[in-house]
Amino acid sequence: MPLPKSLAAHLALPVIGSPLFIVSNPDLVIAQCLGGIVGSFPALNARPKEELEAWILRIKTALAAATAADPSRRIAPFAVNQIVHKSNDRLAHDVEVCVRHQVPIIITSLQAPGAVVKDVHGYGGLVFHDVTNLRHAEKALEAGVDGLILVCAGAGGHAGTMSPFALVGEVRRIYDGTIILAGAITNGAAILAAQAMGADLAYMGTRFIATEEAHAAESYKRMIVEAGASEIIYTSLFTGVAGNYLKRSIAAAGLDPDDLPSVDKSQMNFGSTRVKPWKDVWGAGQGVGTIGDVLPAAQVIDRLKAEYAAARMRLVAA
């Protein structure tokens, strides 16, 4: 499906680097955008909240300088993730900052982002919303979002349980706009497969945790390189929303990964008090088994481009 013109003309690869709680930072976002994929970060990563404006200005300045130096270069826009939930006591502040600085793309999560959509559309920005099932997709479309991020089984962090084959197919029956697909996408062939399935863009997070720019402990990055899909645990314990986490990090935090209690959604919490637990219990997707090294983000993107081109050639030759 056609992408918004403000996005399509600037992509070198049909990818959005997903916002990674604690891990994403300006260095990683800038490297992703300069590589021709959308870079993003959660607004809550900028702490204290006054840092959010500084992060946005730093990213905008770096991308503008690169564009001025080479106007023909495909430099992707950046995105900021907003958690639309009552426990996020920074939401109003963070949205105001993003609107004032006209952040090109806002990624919203959890609740339908009606008010956010209106504010962002006021300056011509785009809003993409995370969904895990058809009902959530319908609510987001009613709110006027510009695209849907289908967070399917195997995605890192908060993820759904539906197969991408099922969810993309269901959503495409009601929606011909922009679809971004998440779920164990770690290489160029998987990006192409997402498009073949009916998505417009791939949503990649775990692969970029294992980069030099990522704000993650070296032990976290090493654990991703060493892990396989069977070591990913799906649990709601840590935030009240079910997500995928590295089994060894759960054990290292003193919990039994094979006997975790459930947490009711009424205990959902994404405010500032939830930062510390994520420093020790680490999210990751089922694609970890295909990640074998820690590299600069630019090298990861170059490899993805080569893999993507090779996958296309294989299909043409078949």
Coordinates of C-alpha atoms in Angstrom, one line a residue:
M1 CA 0.0 0.0 0.0
P2 CA 1.2 3.6 -0.6
L3 CA 3.0 5.2 2.3
P4 CA 2.5 8.9 3.2
K5 CA 4.7 11.0 0.9
S6 CA 6.4 12.6 3.9
L7 CA 7.7 9.2 4.8
A8 CA 8.2 7.2 1.6
A9 CA 10.6 9.7 -0.1
H10 CA 13.0 9.5 2.8
L11 CA 13.3 5.8 3.5
A12 CA 16.3 3.7 2.2
L13 CA 14.7 0.6 3.7
P14 CA 11.0 -0.1 4.7
V15 CA 11.8 -0.2 8.5
I16 CA 10.9 1.6 11.7
G17 CA 13.3 1.1 14.6
S18 CA 10.9 0.5 17.4
P19 CA 11.0 2.6 20.6
L20 CA 12.9 0.6 23.2
F21 CA 12.2 1.5 26.9
I22 CA 15.4 2.7 28.5
V23 CA 17.5 1.5 25.6
S24 CA 16.6 4.0 22.8
N25 CA 18.5 7.3 23.0
P26 CA 19.5 10.2 20.6
D27 CA 22.6 8.4 19.4
L28 CA 20.7 5.4 18.3
V29 CA 17.9 7.4 16.8
I30 CA 20.2 9.6 14.8
A31 CA 22.2 6.6 13.5
Q32 CA 18.9 4.9 12.4
C33 CA 17.6 7.9 10.6
L34 CA 20.9 8.6 8.8
G35 CA 20.8 5.0 7.7
G36 CA 17.5 5.6 6.1
I37 CA 15.1 3.9 8.5
V38 CA 12.8 5.7 11.0
G39 CA 14.5 5.9 14.4
S40 CA 12.3 6.3 17.5
F41 CA 12.4 6.5 21.3
P42 CA 9.9 6.5 24.2
A43 CA 9.3 10.0 25.6
L44 CA 9.7 8.4 29.0
N45 CA 13.4 7.6 28.2
A46 CA 14.2 11.3 28.5
R47 CA 14.6 11.9 32.3
P48 CA 13.9 14.2 33.9
K49 CA 11.0 15.3 31.7
E50 CA 12.8 18.5 30.9
E51 CA 15.4 16.5 28.9
L52 CA 12.8 15.6 26.3
E53 CA 13.1 18.9 24.6
A54 CA 16.9 18.7 24.5
W55 CA 16.7 15.2 23.0
I56 CA 14.3 16.3 20.2
L57 CA 16.5 19.4 19.4
R58 CA 19.6 17.3 19.3
I59 CA 18.1 14.8 16.9
K60 CA 16.6 17.6 14.7
T61 CA 19.9 19.5 14.5
A62 CA 21.9 16.4 13.6
L63 CA 19.4 15.3 10.8
A64 CA 19.2 18.9 9.4
A65 CA 23.0 19.2 9.3
A66 CA 23.2 15.8 7.4
T67 CA 20.5 16.9 5.0
A68 CA 22.3 20.2 4.3
A69 CA 25.6 18.4 3.7
D70 CA 24.0 16.0 1.2
P71 CA 20.5 17.0 0.0
S72 CA 20.2 13.8 -2.1
R73 CA 20.8 11.5 0.8
R74 CA 17.7 9.5 2.1
I75 CA 17.5 10.5 5.7
A76 CA 14.4 9.2 7.5
P77 CA 12.3 11.1 9.9
F78 CA 12.2 10.3 13.6
A79 CA 9.4 9.3 16.0
V80 CA 8.6 9.6 19.6
N81 CA 6.5 7.1 21.5
Q82 CA 3.8 8.2 23.9
I83 CA 2.1 5.8 26.4
V84 CA -1.5 6.8 26.4
H85 CA -2.6 5.6 29.8
K86 CA -3.7 7.3 33.1
S87 CA -0.5 6.0 34.9
N88 CA 1.7 8.0 32.6
D89 CA 1.7 11.3 34.5
R90 CA 4.0 12.9 31.9
L91 CA 1.7 12.5 28.9
A92 CA 0.3 16.0 28.7
H93 CA 3.8 17.5 29.2
D94 CA 5.4 15.2 26.7
V95 CA 2.8 15.7 24.0
E96 CA 3.0 19.4 24.3
V97 CA 6.7 19.3 23.8
C98 CA 6.4 17.1 20.7
V99 CA 3.7 19.3 19.2
R100 CA 5.6 22.4 19.8
H101 CA 8.7 21.0 18.1
Q102 CA 6.5 19.3 15.4
V103 CA 7.9 15.8 15.8
P104 CA 7.3 14.1 12.4
I105 CA 5.8 10.8 13.8
I106 CA 4.2 10.0 17.1
I107 CA 3.8 6.3 18.0
T108 CA 1.0 5.8 20.5
S109 CA 0.5 2.7 22.7
L110 CA -2.3 1.2 24.8
Q111 CA -5.4 3.4 24.5
A112 CA -6.9 4.9 21.4
P113 CA -5.1 8.3 21.0
G114 CA -8.0 10.6 19.9
A115 CA -6.7 13.8 21.5
V116 CA -3.1 13.1 20.5
V117 CA -4.2 12.6 16.9
K118 CA -5.9 15.9 16.8
D119 CA -2.9 17.7 18.2
V120 CA -0.4 16.0 15.8
H121 CA -2.5 16.4 12.7
G122 CA -2.7 20.1 13.6
Y123 CA 0.9 20.5 12.3
G124 CA 0.8 17.8 9.7
G125 CA 2.5 15.0 11.7
L126 CA 1.7 11.3 11.5
V127 CA 0.3 9.1 14.3
F128 CA 1.0 5.3 14.2
H129 CA -0.7 3.2 16.9
D130 CA 0.2 -0.2 18.4
V131 CA -2.5 -2.8 18.3
T132 CA -2.5 -6.6 19.0
N133 CA -6.0 -7.5 17.6
L134 CA -8.7 -6.4 15.2
R135 CA -10.8 -4.8 17.9
H136 CA -8.0 -2.5 18.9
A137 CA -7.3 -1.8 15.3
E138 CA -10.9 -0.7 14.7
K139 CA -10.7 1.7 17.8
A140 CA -7.5 3.2 16.6
L141 CA -8.9 3.8 13.1
E142 CA -12.0 5.5 14.6
A143 CA -9.5 7.8 16.4
G144 CA -8.1 8.8 13.1
V145 CA -4.6 7.3 13.2
D146 CA -2.4 7.4 10.1
G147 CA -1.2 3.8 10.4
L148 CA -1.4 0.7 12.5
I149 CA 1.5 -1.2 14.1
L150 CA 0.5 -4.8 14.4
V151 CA 2.4 -6.2 17.4
C152 CA 2.2 -9.9 16.8
A153 CA 3.4 -13.1 18.5
G154 CA 7.1 -13.1 19.1
A155 CA 7.7 -9.3 19.3
G156 CA 9.9 -8.0 22.1
G157 CA 8.5 -6.2 25.1
H158 CA 4.7 -5.8 25.1
A159 CA 3.4 -8.1 22.4
G160 CA 0.2 -9.9 21.3
T161 CA -0.4 -13.5 20.7
M162 CA -1.7 -13.5 17.2
S163 CA 0.2 -14.9 14.2
P164 CA 1.2 -12.1 11.8
F165 CA -0.4 -14.1 9.0
A166 CA -3.8 -14.0 10.8
L167 CA -3.6 -10.4 12.0
V168 CA -2.4 -8.8 8.8
G169 CA -5.0 -10.6 6.8
E170 CA -7.8 -9.5 9.2
V171 CA -6.7 -5.9 9.3
R172 CA -6.3 -5.7 5.5
R173 CA -9.9 -6.7 5.1
I174 CA -11.0 -3.4 6.7
Y175 CA -8.0 -1.1 6.1
D176 CA -6.0 -0.1 3.1
G177 CA -3.7 2.3 4.8
T178 CA -0.2 2.0 6.3
I179 CA 0.5 -1.2 8.2
I180 CA 3.7 -1.7 10.2
L181 CA 4.4 -5.3 11.3
A182 CA 6.2 -6.3 14.5
G183 CA 7.2 -9.8 15.6
A184 CA 10.6 -11.5 15.4
I185 CA 11.9 -9.5 12.4
T186 CA 15.6 -9.3 12.6
N187 CA 17.0 -9.6 9.1
G188 CA 16.4 -8.4 5.5
A189 CA 14.6 -11.5 4.4
A190 CA 12.0 -11.0 7.2
I191 CA 11.5 -7.4 6.1
L192 CA 10.6 -8.5 2.6
A193 CA 8.4 -11.3 4.0
A194 CA 6.5 -8.6 6.0
Q195 CA 5.8 -6.8 2.8
A196 CA 4.8 -9.9 0.9
M197 CA 2.3 -10.6 3.7
G198 CA 0.6 -7.3 3.2
A199 CA 2.5 -4.9 5.5
D200 CA 4.1 -1.7 4.3
L201 CA 6.9 -1.5 6.9
A202 CA 8.7 -3.7 9.3
Y203 CA 9.0 -2.8 13.0
M204 CA 12.4 -3.9 14.4
G205 CA 13.5 -3.5 18.1
T206 CA 15.5 -6.4 19.4
R207 CA 18.1 -6.3 16.7
F208 CA 18.9 -2.7 17.6
I209 CA 19.4 -3.5 21.3
A210 CA 22.5 -5.4 20.2
T211 CA 24.2 -2.3 18.8
E212 CA 27.0 -0.1 20.1
E213 CA 24.7 3.0 20.4
A214 CA 22.0 1.3 22.4
H215 CA 21.8 2.4 26.1
A216 CA 21.8 -1.2 27.4
A217 CA 24.2 -3.0 29.7
E218 CA 26.8 -5.1 27.9
S219 CA 25.5 -8.1 29.7
Y220 CA 22.1 -7.4 28.2
K221 CA 23.5 -7.2 24.7
R222 CA 25.5 -10.3 25.3
M223 CA 22.5 -12.2 26.5
I224 CA 20.6 -11.3 23.3
V225 CA 23.5 -12.6 21.2
E226 CA 23.6 -15.8 23.2
A227 CA 19.9 -16.5 23.5
G228 CA 17.4 -18.5 21.4
A229 CA 13.7 -18.2 20.9
S230 CA 13.0 -20.9 23.6
E231 CA 14.5 -18.5 26.2
I232 CA 11.8 -15.9 25.8
I233 CA 9.2 -15.8 28.5
Y234 CA 5.8 -14.2 28.0
T235 CA 4.4 -12.7 31.2
S236 CA 2.3 -9.7 32.5
L237 CA 4.1 -9.6 35.8
F238 CA 6.3 -6.5 35.2
T239 CA 3.8 -3.9 33.9
G240 CA 0.4 -5.5 33.9
V241 CA 0.6 -6.0 30.1
A242 CA 1.8 -9.3 28.8
G243 CA 5.2 -9.1 27.1
N244 CA 8.3 -11.0 26.1
Y245 CA 11.4 -11.1 28.3
L246 CA 14.7 -12.9 28.5
K247 CA 14.5 -15.9 30.8
R248 CA 18.0 -15.5 32.2
S249 CA 17.4 -11.9 33.2
I250 CA 14.3 -12.9 35.1
A251 CA 16.3 -15.6 36.9
A252 CA 19.1 -13.1 37.7
A253 CA 16.5 -10.8 39.3
G254 CA 15.7 -13.6 41.8
L255 CA 12.5 -14.8 40.2
D256 CA 11.6 -18.3 39.0
P257 CA 10.9 -17.8 35.2
D258 CA 9.0 -21.0 35.1
D259 CA 6.6 -20.0 38.0
L260 CA 5.7 -16.4 37.6
P261 CA 2.5 -15.0 39.1
S262 CA 0.0 -13.2 36.8
V263 CA -0.8 -9.5 37.3
D264 CA -4.2 -8.1 36.6
K265 CA -4.5 -5.2 34.1
S266 CA -5.9 -3.0 36.9
Q267 CA -2.3 -2.9 38.2
M268 CA -1.0 -1.6 34.9
N269 CA 1.6 1.1 35.5
F270 CA 3.8 3.1 33.1
G271 CA 4.7 6.0 35.3
S272 CA 8.1 7.0 36.5
T273 CA 8.0 4.4 39.3
R274 CA 8.3 1.6 36.8
V275 CA 11.7 2.5 35.5
K276 CA 14.0 0.5 37.8
P277 CA 12.5 -3.0 37.3
W278 CA 13.2 -2.8 33.6
K279 CA 16.9 -2.2 34.2
D280 CA 17.2 -5.7 35.5
V281 CA 14.5 -7.6 33.7
W282 CA 15.1 -7.3 30.0
G283 CA 12.7 -7.4 27.1
A284 CA 13.5 -9.2 23.8
G285 CA 11.7 -10.9 21.0
Q286 CA 11.8 -14.4 19.7
G287 CA 14.1 -13.3 16.9
V288 CA 17.1 -13.4 19.3
G289 CA 18.2 -16.7 17.9
T290 CA 19.2 -15.0 14.6
I291 CA 21.2 -12.2 16.2
G292 CA 24.9 -13.1 16.4
D293 CA 26.8 -9.9 17.1
V294 CA 26.9 -6.4 18.5
L295 CA 27.6 -3.8 15.8
P296 CA 27.3 -0.1 15.2
A297 CA 23.7 0.6 14.1
A298 CA 25.0 1.8 10.7
Q299 CA 26.6 -1.6 10.0
V300 CA 23.4 -3.4 11.1
I301 CA 21.4 -1.3 8.7
D302 CA 23.9 -1.8 5.8
R303 CA 23.6 -5.6 6.4
L304 CA 19.8 -5.4 6.5
K305 CA 19.9 -3.6 3.1
A306 CA 22.1 -6.2 1.6
E307 CA 20.0 -9.1 3.0
Y308 CA 16.8 -7.4 1.7
A309 CA 18.2 -7.0 -1.8
A310 CA 19.5 -10.6 -1.8
A311 CA 16.1 -11.9 -0.7
R312 CA 14.4 -10.0 -3.5
M313 CA 16.9 -11.4 -6.0
R314 CA 16.2 -15.0 -4.8
L315 CA 12.5 -14.5 -5.4
V316 CA 13.0 -13.1 -8.9
A317 CA 15.3 -16.1 -9.7
A318 CA 12.9 -18.7 -8.3

